[in-house]
Short mmCIF file of C-alpha atoms in Angstrom, two decimals:
data_model
loop_
_atom_site.label_atom_id
_atom_site.label_comp_id
_atom_site.label_asym_id
_atom_site.label_seq_id
_atom_site.Cartn_x
_atom_site.Cartn_y
_atom_site.Cartn_z
CA UNK A 13 105.43 58.88 105.23
CA UNK A 14 103.88 61.39 107.62
CA UNK A 15 106.37 63.21 109.84
CA UNK A 16 105.92 63.89 113.52
CA UNK A 17 108.16 66.31 115.44
CA UNK A 18 108.94 65.30 118.99
CA UNK A 19 110.49 68.01 121.16
CA UNK A 20 112.82 67.08 123.97
CA UNK A 21 115.23 69.54 125.57
CA UNK A 22 118.88 68.63 125.29
CA UNK A 23 121.18 68.56 128.27
CA UNK A 24 124.06 69.81 126.15
CA UNK A 25 123.91 71.81 122.95
CA UNK A 26 126.26 73.59 120.59
CA UNK A 27 124.52 76.90 119.93
CA UNK A 28 125.86 80.33 118.93
CA UNK A 29 123.70 83.43 118.59
CA UNK A 30 125.93 84.84 115.86
CA UNK A 31 125.05 81.85 113.68
CA UNK A 32 121.31 82.33 114.21
CA UNK A 33 121.15 86.10 113.55
CA UNK A 34 121.36 87.07 109.90
CA UNK A 35 124.00 89.57 108.83
CA UNK A 36 121.28 91.72 107.26
CA UNK A 37 119.43 91.96 110.58
CA UNK A 38 119.06 95.51 111.96
CA UNK A 39 120.58 94.75 115.37
CA UNK A 40 123.38 92.67 113.85
CA UNK A 41 124.46 95.64 111.76
CA UNK A 42 123.92 98.06 114.65
CA UNK A 43 126.21 96.01 116.90
CA UNK A 44 129.03 96.29 114.36
CA UNK A 45 128.89 100.12 114.16
CA UNK A 46 127.81 101.27 117.65
CA UNK A 47 130.76 101.28 120.04
CA UNK A 48 130.11 102.73 123.49
CA UNK A 49 133.22 101.60 125.35
CA UNK A 50 134.02 105.21 126.32
CA UNK A 51 131.16 104.98 128.82
CA UNK A 52 133.23 102.86 131.21
CA UNK A 53 135.53 105.79 131.91
CA UNK A 54 132.75 108.42 131.84
CA UNK A 55 130.57 106.59 134.39
CA UNK A 56 133.25 105.16 136.70
CA UNK A 57 132.85 108.02 139.21
CA UNK A 58 129.20 107.05 139.87
CA UNK A 59 130.05 103.62 141.28
CA UNK A 60 131.68 102.49 144.52
CA UNK A 61 134.64 100.15 144.99
CA UNK A 62 132.80 97.38 146.87
CA UNK A 63 129.49 95.54 146.81
CA UNK A 64 127.66 93.69 144.06
CA UNK A 65 128.40 94.44 140.45
CA UNK A 66 125.86 96.69 138.78
CA UNK A 67 124.54 96.56 135.24
CA UNK A 68 127.13 97.24 132.54
CA UNK A 69 126.66 100.90 131.42
CA UNK A 70 127.01 99.86 127.76
CA UNK A 71 124.34 97.19 128.24
CA UNK A 72 122.11 99.76 129.98
CA UNK A 73 122.26 102.21 127.08
CA UNK A 74 121.76 99.46 124.51
CA UNK A 75 118.66 98.20 126.35
CA UNK A 76 117.30 101.75 126.55
CA UNK A 77 117.91 102.27 122.83
CA UNK A 78 116.09 99.01 122.07
CA UNK A 79 113.10 100.32 124.01
CA UNK A 80 112.81 103.40 121.81
CA UNK A 81 113.64 101.52 118.61
CA UNK A 82 110.81 99.09 119.43
CA UNK A 83 108.48 101.86 120.72
CA UNK A 84 108.32 100.39 124.24
CA UNK A 85 108.22 102.90 127.11
CA UNK A 86 107.71 100.42 129.98
CA UNK A 87 110.90 99.00 131.51
CA UNK A 88 109.09 95.83 132.56
CA UNK A 89 107.75 95.18 129.05
CA UNK A 90 111.16 96.03 127.61
CA UNK A 91 112.90 93.24 129.54
CA UNK A 92 110.14 90.77 128.62
CA UNK A 93 110.44 91.73 124.97
CA UNK A 94 114.25 91.52 124.86
CA UNK A 95 114.32 88.08 126.48
CA UNK A 96 112.26 86.68 123.57
CA UNK A 97 114.40 88.12 120.75
CA UNK A 98 117.61 86.42 119.66
CA UNK A 99 118.82 89.42 117.66
CA UNK A 100 118.39 91.79 120.62
CA UNK A 101 120.18 89.35 122.95
CA UNK A 102 123.05 89.27 120.47
CA UNK A 103 123.05 93.09 120.27
CA UNK A 104 123.28 93.61 124.06
CA UNK A 105 125.82 90.78 124.46
CA UNK A 106 123.74 88.21 126.38
CA UNK A 107 123.51 84.50 125.64
CA UNK A 108 120.21 82.59 125.62
CA UNK A 109 120.91 81.02 129.01
CA UNK A 110 121.79 84.36 130.69
CA UNK A 111 119.20 86.32 132.65
CA UNK A 112 118.68 89.93 131.64
CA UNK A 113 118.87 92.66 134.32
CA UNK A 114 115.81 93.26 136.47
CA UNK A 115 113.51 95.97 135.14
CA UNK A 116 113.96 98.13 138.26
CA UNK A 117 117.71 98.19 137.57
CA UNK A 118 116.99 100.11 134.36
CA UNK A 119 115.00 102.73 136.28
CA UNK A 120 117.61 103.13 139.04
CA UNK A 121 120.50 103.40 136.58
CA UNK A 122 118.59 106.02 134.56
CA UNK A 123 118.29 108.08 137.72
CA UNK A 124 121.95 107.45 138.66
CA UNK A 125 123.53 108.82 135.48
CA UNK A 126 123.26 112.63 135.03
CA UNK A 127 121.97 114.36 131.93
CA UNK A 128 125.54 114.99 130.71
CA UNK A 129 126.14 111.27 130.15
CA UNK A 130 123.04 110.96 127.97
CA UNK A 131 124.04 114.07 126.04
CA UNK A 132 127.55 112.67 125.43
CA UNK A 133 126.09 109.47 123.99
CA UNK A 134 123.80 111.56 121.81
CA UNK A 135 126.78 113.61 120.57
CA UNK A 136 128.73 110.41 119.90
CA UNK A 137 125.93 109.12 117.64
CA UNK A 138 125.64 112.54 116.00
CA UNK A 139 129.38 112.45 115.23
CA UNK A 140 128.86 109.03 113.62
CA UNK A 141 126.28 110.63 111.31
CA UNK A 142 128.65 113.54 110.60
CA UNK A 143 131.40 111.07 109.71
CA UNK A 144 129.09 109.49 107.11
CA UNK A 145 128.41 112.85 105.48
CA UNK A 146 124.79 113.01 106.65
CA UNK A 147 125.01 116.51 108.17
CA UNK A 148 125.42 119.73 106.21
CA UNK A 149 125.31 122.00 109.25
CA UNK A 150 124.49 125.32 107.58
CA UNK A 151 120.69 125.18 107.91
CA UNK A 152 118.79 124.01 111.00
CA UNK A 153 115.01 123.70 111.38
CA UNK A 154 113.70 124.19 114.93
CA UNK A 155 110.28 123.25 116.27
CA UNK A 156 108.55 122.20 119.48
CA UNK A 157 105.82 119.81 120.57
CA UNK A 158 104.11 119.05 123.90
CA UNK A 159 104.85 115.60 125.34
CA UNK A 160 102.50 114.12 127.94
CA UNK A 161 103.95 114.07 131.45
CA UNK A 162 103.60 111.16 133.87
CA UNK A 163 100.99 112.99 135.97
CA UNK A 164 97.21 113.38 136.03
CA UNK A 165 95.14 116.56 135.96
CA UNK A 166 93.00 115.03 138.70
CA UNK A 167 95.87 115.33 141.19
CA UNK A 168 96.26 119.11 140.80
CA UNK A 169 96.23 121.11 144.01
CA UNK A 170 95.91 124.83 144.72
CA UNK A 171 99.16 126.68 145.29
CA UNK A 172 99.75 128.03 148.77
CA UNK A 173 99.97 131.86 148.80
CA UNK A 174 102.64 133.71 150.72
CA UNK A 175 99.83 135.30 152.78
CA UNK A 176 97.31 133.41 154.87
CA UNK A 177 95.29 130.88 152.90
CA UNK A 178 91.90 132.18 154.06
CA UNK A 179 92.80 135.74 153.08
CA UNK A 180 93.89 134.55 149.65
CA UNK A 181 90.72 132.53 149.10
CA UNK A 182 88.70 135.58 150.03
CA UNK A 183 90.61 137.61 147.44
CA UNK A 184 89.96 135.05 144.69
CA UNK A 185 86.56 133.91 145.94
CA UNK A 186 85.34 133.39 142.38
CA UNK A 187 87.29 130.14 142.26
CA UNK A 188 84.58 127.57 142.77
CA UNK A 189 84.64 124.59 145.11
CA UNK A 190 85.08 122.38 142.05
CA UNK A 191 88.34 124.17 141.21
CA UNK A 192 89.70 123.63 144.73
CA UNK A 193 88.71 119.98 144.88
CA UNK A 194 91.38 117.29 144.43
CA UNK A 195 89.91 114.25 142.64
CA UNK A 196 92.97 112.00 142.97
CA UNK A 197 95.12 112.76 145.98
CA UNK A 198 98.83 112.13 145.39
CA UNK A 199 100.46 109.59 147.70
CA UNK A 200 103.61 111.69 148.04
CA UNK A 201 103.93 115.43 147.46
CA UNK A 202 107.24 115.75 145.59
CA UNK A 203 107.10 119.52 145.24
CA UNK A 204 109.20 121.97 147.24
CA UNK A 205 107.96 125.16 148.86
CA UNK A 206 108.84 127.29 145.84
CA UNK A 207 106.88 125.07 143.46
CA UNK A 208 103.73 125.14 145.60
CA UNK A 209 103.83 128.90 146.30
CA UNK A 210 102.02 131.43 144.14
CA UNK A 211 104.53 133.59 142.26
CA UNK A 212 102.03 135.59 140.18
CA UNK A 213 101.98 139.36 140.64
CA UNK A 214 98.87 141.43 141.37
CA UNK A 215 98.03 142.09 137.71
CA UNK A 216 98.29 138.42 136.82
CA UNK A 217 96.09 137.42 139.77
CA UNK A 218 93.50 140.01 138.76
CA UNK A 219 93.39 138.57 135.24
CA UNK A 220 92.95 135.08 136.73
CA UNK A 221 90.04 136.39 138.81
CA UNK A 222 88.41 137.78 135.66
CA UNK A 223 88.85 134.50 133.80
CA UNK A 224 87.38 132.59 136.74
CA UNK A 225 84.32 134.88 136.68
CA UNK A 226 83.77 134.11 133.01
CA UNK A 227 84.38 130.41 133.64
CA UNK A 228 81.88 130.17 136.49
CA UNK A 229 79.36 132.10 134.40
CA UNK A 230 79.75 130.15 131.16
CA UNK A 231 80.84 126.67 132.23
CA UNK A 232 77.28 125.30 132.27
CA UNK A 233 77.14 125.87 128.52
CA UNK A 234 80.53 124.31 127.78
CA UNK A 235 80.86 120.77 126.39
CA UNK A 236 81.68 118.38 129.20
CA UNK A 237 80.83 120.85 131.95
CA UNK A 238 79.01 118.14 133.91
CA UNK A 239 82.07 115.88 133.95
CA UNK A 240 83.84 115.22 137.22
CA UNK A 241 87.04 116.94 136.19
CA UNK A 242 85.60 120.06 134.55
CA UNK A 243 87.25 122.98 136.30
CA UNK A 244 89.34 126.01 135.47
CA UNK A 245 93.03 125.36 136.10
CA UNK A 246 96.10 127.54 135.65
CA UNK A 247 99.81 127.20 136.26
CA UNK A 248 99.53 130.36 138.35
CA UNK A 249 97.11 128.81 140.83
CA UNK A 250 97.62 125.03 140.58
CA UNK A 251 100.54 122.60 140.71
CA UNK A 252 101.05 118.86 140.39
CA UNK A 253 102.34 117.17 143.57
CA UNK A 254 103.12 114.03 141.53
CA UNK A 255 105.42 115.79 139.06
CA UNK A 256 105.98 119.44 140.07
CA UNK A 257 108.02 120.15 136.91
CA UNK A 258 105.07 119.30 134.62
CA UNK A 259 103.02 122.26 133.43
CA UNK A 260 99.48 122.68 132.14
CA UNK A 261 99.41 123.42 128.42
CA UNK A 262 96.90 123.15 125.62
CA UNK A 263 96.88 123.20 121.82
CA UNK A 264 93.86 124.23 119.73
CA UNK A 265 91.42 121.35 119.47
CA UNK A 266 93.07 119.30 122.23
CA UNK A 267 92.43 118.85 125.95
CA UNK A 268 94.42 120.61 128.67
CA UNK A 269 97.10 118.27 130.00
CA UNK A 270 100.24 118.24 132.08
CA UNK A 271 103.04 118.32 129.53
CA UNK A 272 106.68 118.99 128.86
CA UNK A 273 107.87 121.01 125.89
CA UNK A 274 110.24 119.14 123.59
CA UNK A 275 112.44 121.53 121.60
CA UNK A 276 113.99 119.92 118.54
CA UNK A 277 116.64 121.00 116.03
CA UNK A 278 116.97 119.06 112.74
CA UNK A 279 119.58 119.39 110.00
CA UNK A 280 117.88 119.90 106.63
CA UNK A 281 120.31 117.71 104.64
CA UNK A 282 119.14 114.22 105.65
CA UNK A 283 116.91 115.10 108.65
CA UNK A 284 119.42 114.17 111.35
CA UNK A 285 118.53 115.47 114.84
CA UNK A 286 121.27 117.84 116.02
CA UNK A 287 119.71 118.87 119.35
CA UNK A 288 116.81 118.02 121.64
CA UNK A 289 115.93 119.13 125.16
CA UNK A 290 113.00 119.19 127.59
CA UNK A 291 111.66 122.54 128.81
CA UNK A 292 108.71 123.63 130.93
CA UNK A 293 105.51 123.61 128.87
CA UNK A 294 104.24 126.96 130.20
CA UNK A 295 107.04 128.94 128.53
CA UNK A 296 106.92 130.45 125.06
CA UNK A 297 109.01 128.98 122.28
CA UNK A 298 110.83 132.27 121.64
CA UNK A 299 112.10 132.24 125.24
CA UNK A 300 114.08 129.07 124.52
CA UNK A 301 115.51 130.06 121.13
CA UNK A 302 118.73 131.62 122.46
CA UNK A 303 119.57 128.55 124.53
CA UNK A 304 118.89 126.23 121.58
CA UNK A 305 120.91 128.22 119.04
CA UNK A 306 123.87 128.63 121.43
CA UNK A 307 124.03 124.89 122.06
CA UNK A 308 123.57 123.89 118.39
CA UNK A 309 126.07 126.45 117.11
CA UNK A 310 128.70 125.37 119.64
CA UNK A 311 128.13 121.70 118.80
CA UNK A 312 128.36 122.23 115.04
CA UNK A 313 131.41 124.49 115.38
CA UNK A 314 133.35 121.69 117.11
CA UNK A 315 132.63 119.46 114.11
CA UNK A 316 133.77 122.08 111.61
CA UNK A 317 130.38 123.46 110.52
CA UNK A 318 129.12 127.03 110.50
CA UNK A 319 125.47 127.71 111.28
CA UNK A 320 124.09 130.13 108.70
CA UNK A 321 120.28 129.74 108.58
CA UNK A 322 117.67 129.04 111.26
CA UNK A 323 114.14 128.01 110.23
CA UNK A 324 111.25 128.13 112.71
CA UNK A 325 107.53 128.80 112.88
CA UNK A 326 105.66 131.83 114.24
CA UNK A 327 105.92 130.66 117.84
CA UNK A 328 109.60 131.63 117.85
CA UNK A 329 108.92 135.12 116.54
CA UNK A 330 110.04 138.07 118.69
CA UNK A 331 112.19 141.14 118.29
CA UNK A 332 114.70 139.80 120.80
CA UNK A 333 115.13 136.61 118.75
CA UNK A 334 115.64 138.53 115.50
CA UNK A 335 118.21 140.83 117.12
CA UNK A 336 120.01 137.89 118.72
CA UNK A 337 120.30 135.95 115.44
CA UNK A 338 121.64 139.02 113.65
CA UNK A 339 124.24 139.54 116.38
CA UNK A 340 125.39 135.96 115.76
CA UNK A 341 125.57 136.47 112.00
CA UNK A 342 122.73 133.99 111.43
CA UNK A 343 119.87 134.53 108.99
CA UNK A 344 116.51 133.79 110.54
CA UNK A 345 113.48 132.71 108.50
CA UNK A 346 110.78 133.07 111.16
CA UNK A 347 107.33 134.44 110.19
CA UNK A 348 106.13 137.22 112.53
CA UNK A 349 102.89 137.08 114.46
CA UNK A 350 99.79 138.28 112.66
CA UNK A 351 99.47 141.07 115.22
CA UNK A 352 102.75 142.69 114.17
CA UNK A 353 102.41 146.15 112.63
CA UNK A 354 105.23 148.52 111.83
CA UNK A 355 103.02 151.40 112.86
CA UNK A 356 99.46 152.73 112.37
CA UNK A 357 97.88 152.48 108.95
CA UNK A 358 98.58 155.40 106.59
CA UNK A 359 101.44 156.62 108.82
CA UNK A 360 104.84 156.96 107.13
CA UNK A 361 107.95 156.08 109.12
CA UNK A 362 111.13 158.14 108.65
CA UNK A 363 113.99 155.95 109.81
CA UNK A 364 116.72 158.62 109.79
CA UNK A 365 114.73 160.87 112.14
CA UNK A 366 112.94 158.08 114.04
CA UNK A 367 109.48 159.63 113.74
CA UNK A 368 106.21 159.07 111.89
CA UNK A 369 104.28 161.39 109.57
CA UNK A 370 100.51 161.25 109.93
CA UNK A 371 98.06 161.45 106.97
CA UNK A 372 97.80 165.22 107.58
CA UNK A 373 101.62 165.47 107.17
CA UNK A 374 102.24 166.28 110.85
CA UNK A 375 105.25 164.80 112.65
CA UNK A 376 104.65 162.23 115.41
CA UNK A 377 107.94 162.22 117.37
CA UNK A 378 109.49 159.47 119.50
CA UNK A 379 109.01 159.97 123.26
CA UNK A 380 110.32 157.04 125.33
CA UNK A 381 111.19 153.35 125.60
CA UNK A 382 109.18 151.25 128.05
CA UNK A 383 108.56 147.60 128.93
CA UNK A 384 105.08 146.17 128.42
CA UNK A 385 104.20 144.34 131.64
CA UNK A 386 101.85 141.92 129.82
CA UNK A 387 104.22 140.75 127.11
CA UNK A 388 107.47 141.66 128.92
CA UNK A 389 108.85 143.17 125.69
CA UNK A 390 110.48 146.54 124.95
CA UNK A 391 108.41 149.09 123.07
CA UNK A 392 108.83 152.64 121.79
CA UNK A 393 106.16 155.23 122.37
CA UNK A 394 105.33 157.94 119.80
CA UNK A 395 103.08 160.85 120.74
CA UNK A 396 102.01 164.12 119.08
CA UNK A 397 100.93 167.27 120.86
CA UNK A 398 97.22 167.72 121.56
CA UNK A 399 97.41 171.26 120.15
CA UNK A 400 98.26 169.88 116.71
CA UNK A 401 95.57 167.20 116.83
CA UNK A 402 92.94 169.66 118.02
CA UNK A 403 93.01 171.67 114.80
CA UNK A 404 93.42 168.64 112.52
CA UNK A 405 90.49 167.99 110.14
CA UNK A 406 91.10 164.22 110.48
CA UNK A 407 91.02 164.20 114.28
CA UNK A 408 87.62 162.51 114.58
CA UNK A 409 88.55 159.53 112.38
CA UNK A 410 92.09 159.37 113.73
CA UNK A 411 91.55 159.83 117.48
CA UNK A 412 87.96 158.83 118.05
CA UNK A 413 85.62 160.54 120.48
CA UNK A 414 87.59 160.37 123.73
CA UNK A 415 91.30 160.75 122.90
CA UNK A 416 92.82 164.22 122.66
CA UNK A 417 96.17 163.35 121.13
CA UNK A 418 97.58 160.64 118.90
CA UNK A 419 99.66 158.14 120.89
CA UNK A 420 100.78 154.65 119.90
CA UNK A 421 103.57 152.20 120.61
CA UNK A 422 105.72 150.13 118.26
CA UNK A 423 108.10 147.29 119.04
CA UNK A 424 111.63 148.36 119.89
CA UNK A 425 112.96 145.93 117.27
CA UNK A 426 111.06 147.31 114.30
CA UNK A 427 114.09 147.30 111.98
CA UNK A 428 114.88 143.65 112.80
CA UNK A 429 111.26 142.74 112.04
CA UNK A 430 111.37 144.51 108.69
CA UNK A 431 114.64 142.84 107.64
CA UNK A 432 113.23 139.45 108.57
CA UNK A 433 110.03 140.11 106.60
CA UNK A 434 112.11 141.15 103.59
CA UNK A 435 114.00 137.83 103.72
CA UNK A 436 110.76 135.87 103.92
CA UNK A 437 109.37 137.64 100.85
CA UNK A 438 112.28 136.53 98.64
CA UNK A 439 112.14 133.30 96.58
CA UNK A 440 114.70 131.79 98.96
CA UNK A 441 112.43 132.63 101.90
CA UNK A 442 109.57 130.67 100.34
CA UNK A 443 111.88 127.71 99.70
CA UNK A 444 113.03 127.83 103.33
CA UNK A 445 109.43 127.76 104.58
CA UNK A 446 108.67 124.64 102.53
CA UNK A 447 111.92 123.06 103.69
CA UNK A 448 111.05 123.66 107.35
CA UNK A 449 107.61 122.10 106.99
CA UNK A 450 109.01 119.04 105.22
CA UNK A 451 111.92 118.58 107.63
CA UNK A 452 111.15 119.00 111.30
CA UNK A 453 107.43 118.22 111.45
CA UNK A 454 107.76 114.65 110.05
CA UNK A 455 110.60 114.04 112.51
CA UNK A 456 108.37 114.96 115.45
CA UNK A 457 105.64 112.70 114.11
CA UNK A 458 108.09 109.79 113.92
CA UNK A 459 109.37 110.38 117.47
CA UNK A 460 105.92 110.59 119.03
CA UNK A 461 104.31 107.73 117.11
CA UNK A 462 107.14 105.22 116.59
CA UNK A 463 110.04 106.19 118.89
CA UNK A 464 108.48 106.09 122.37
CA UNK A 465 107.99 109.83 122.82
CA UNK A 466 104.21 109.79 123.04
CA UNK A 467 104.51 110.01 126.84
CA UNK A 468 107.22 110.61 129.43
CA UNK A 469 107.44 107.57 131.71
CA UNK A 470 109.63 109.29 134.32
CA UNK A 471 109.22 112.04 136.92
CA UNK A 472 110.96 115.42 136.72
CA UNK A 473 112.32 117.58 133.93
CA UNK A 474 115.84 116.11 134.20
CA UNK A 475 114.53 112.60 133.68
CA UNK A 476 112.30 113.82 130.84
CA UNK A 477 115.37 115.31 129.17
CA UNK A 478 117.08 111.89 129.31
CA UNK A 479 114.04 110.24 127.73
CA UNK A 480 114.02 112.74 124.86
CA UNK A 481 117.73 112.24 124.23
CA UNK A 482 117.29 108.46 124.07
CA UNK A 483 114.44 108.81 121.58
CA UNK A 484 116.57 111.12 119.40
CA UNK A 485 119.50 108.66 119.59
CA UNK A 486 117.29 105.83 118.35
CA UNK A 487 116.04 107.99 115.49
CA UNK A 488 119.56 108.99 114.39
CA UNK A 489 120.78 105.39 114.55
CA UNK A 490 117.97 104.29 112.25
CA UNK A 491 118.83 107.08 109.83
CA UNK A 492 122.50 106.10 110.05
CA UNK A 493 121.92 102.46 109.12
CA UNK A 494 119.53 103.35 106.30
CA UNK A 495 122.03 105.84 104.92
CA UNK A 496 124.78 103.19 105.07
CA UNK A 497 122.55 100.70 103.26
CA UNK A 498 121.86 103.18 100.48
CA UNK A 499 125.56 103.85 100.08
CA UNK A 500 126.21 100.11 99.68
CA UNK A 501 123.39 99.52 97.20
CA UNK A 502 124.17 102.56 95.07
CA UNK A 503 127.46 101.57 93.43
CA UNK A 504 127.42 104.68 91.26
CA UNK A 505 127.83 106.95 94.29
CA UNK A 506 130.56 104.76 95.76
CA UNK A 507 132.49 104.63 92.45
CA UNK A 508 132.03 108.33 91.63
CA UNK A 509 135.27 109.53 93.31
CA UNK A 510 137.29 106.70 91.71
CA UNK A 511 135.78 107.40 88.30
CA UNK A 512 136.61 111.10 88.65
CA UNK A 513 140.24 110.32 89.52
CA UNK A 514 140.57 108.00 86.51
CA UNK A 515 138.96 110.59 84.24
CA UNK A 516 141.45 113.23 85.36
CA UNK A 517 144.30 110.77 84.81
CA UNK A 518 143.10 109.94 81.29
CA UNK A 519 142.74 113.65 80.44
CA UNK A 520 146.26 114.31 81.71
CA UNK A 521 147.72 111.44 79.69
CA UNK A 522 145.82 112.59 76.60
CA UNK A 523 147.21 116.09 77.01
CA UNK A 524 150.77 114.79 77.39
CA UNK A 525 150.34 112.51 74.36
CA UNK A 526 148.94 115.30 72.21
CA UNK A 527 151.85 117.55 73.22
CA UNK A 528 154.36 114.89 72.26
CA UNK A 529 152.64 114.28 68.91
CA UNK A 530 152.71 118.02 68.22
CA UNK A 531 156.43 118.18 69.02
CA UNK A 532 157.16 115.16 66.81
CA UNK A 533 155.16 116.57 63.90
CA UNK A 534 156.93 119.91 64.28
CA UNK A 535 160.32 118.19 64.19
CA UNK A 536 159.36 116.23 61.07
CA UNK A 537 158.19 119.42 59.36
CA UNK A 538 161.52 121.14 60.11
CA UNK A 539 163.45 118.14 58.76
CA UNK A 540 161.47 118.27 55.51
CA UNK A 541 162.22 121.97 55.12
CA UNK A 542 165.91 121.33 55.56
#
């Protein structure tokens, strides 16, 4: 007989979420291993003693983690999504007839808690991974990626100079009207006076003027030059009133955007994230290396690990970084820039005397140490007397037509560069390069494509740092549960220690038995002789 289902809501029902969520469900298993009760004590100082009760801090962090596990960056969509999922309701501790917190409560609580709270939760999850044996600690791969800020390039405004505005515009008159135009005026200017004031020195402003000349001359021939937003922008001359901490950055083949720089450290054993932080996108990667290594080394040391190797790409290359890693007793595997040269071609360096020998066998002595104002790095200058160069038969090919003496500069950290290059040339160095490429780059791809880090949905670098920590927490939790599942399925690994103990016991018993047999046989032999 044909069936027909008639739905009618019951006034009373006997329903338990734990019965409806399977034990193999991701959030069911996550609820059993993730314990965040320590947050009650850590966050108690941020609440008053009267008024309405706020959202439970444990529930807040669980909802945030769900957002990044489900790749949802909107708080409003997150609440809508969670209310429709029985397993998520069970994970956060809400029944089907309970109303989830309002979406604005998530935003306000995220602003209430400082960065330290988010970092402590991240460390707690990292310690869970360490307890499972997922972290080796000796080798860390470091990389960076730009993450889109919650601000538009159309809202950029010109920075106010310390001098009168008209005088400044006259000095940089090559900036066109299109560059000064604001296409989308911000409702509220959230920047302070320091953020909207030009801090560039005279040399930097002169270089900006030159670039603006070339831009105004060539922009008609550029792709997209007729678009509304085609203009030359720079962090030296423009700022975002919507998010003053966001910076203009660009990667080859991609458009200029307002971004944050996400610096990531990954353990090479099972690709667990050991550190993540948001930085300004206009800085160089090598400027952040010391801060990253200090934090990672301190964190690993507390867990009983010693940092031995650091893997990074060319963006982290600098003499200061090499010298810093050596002072810490850490081996760096960081390829140098293609512009690095240990000295002029065909010149021989004598390390003991700190001078060069030219192709004509003349000595080029060291003269002074100076700081390059463009790169802000220390360099050593070597210069030979013009009297020696004047009588040299190779002077025309060596000096050219205008120079009278041979003068060149070399990085102050030449020896550190050479030791690093020697490490990279070894078989281990090649293995480390392949390990870096297969470790940290896939992790960044996962975070940006599947863990809600494709865009920052908050304002300010402190809030961006919280977002990055939450994304890294979600990633580590997924790795943790997968690692646990593999341990359960693979009985051989689980029984290996027990099998080893039994094998040792059997060998010991066999040795004792063989000794006793030898003693008995010896006694019998003596009795026969008697």
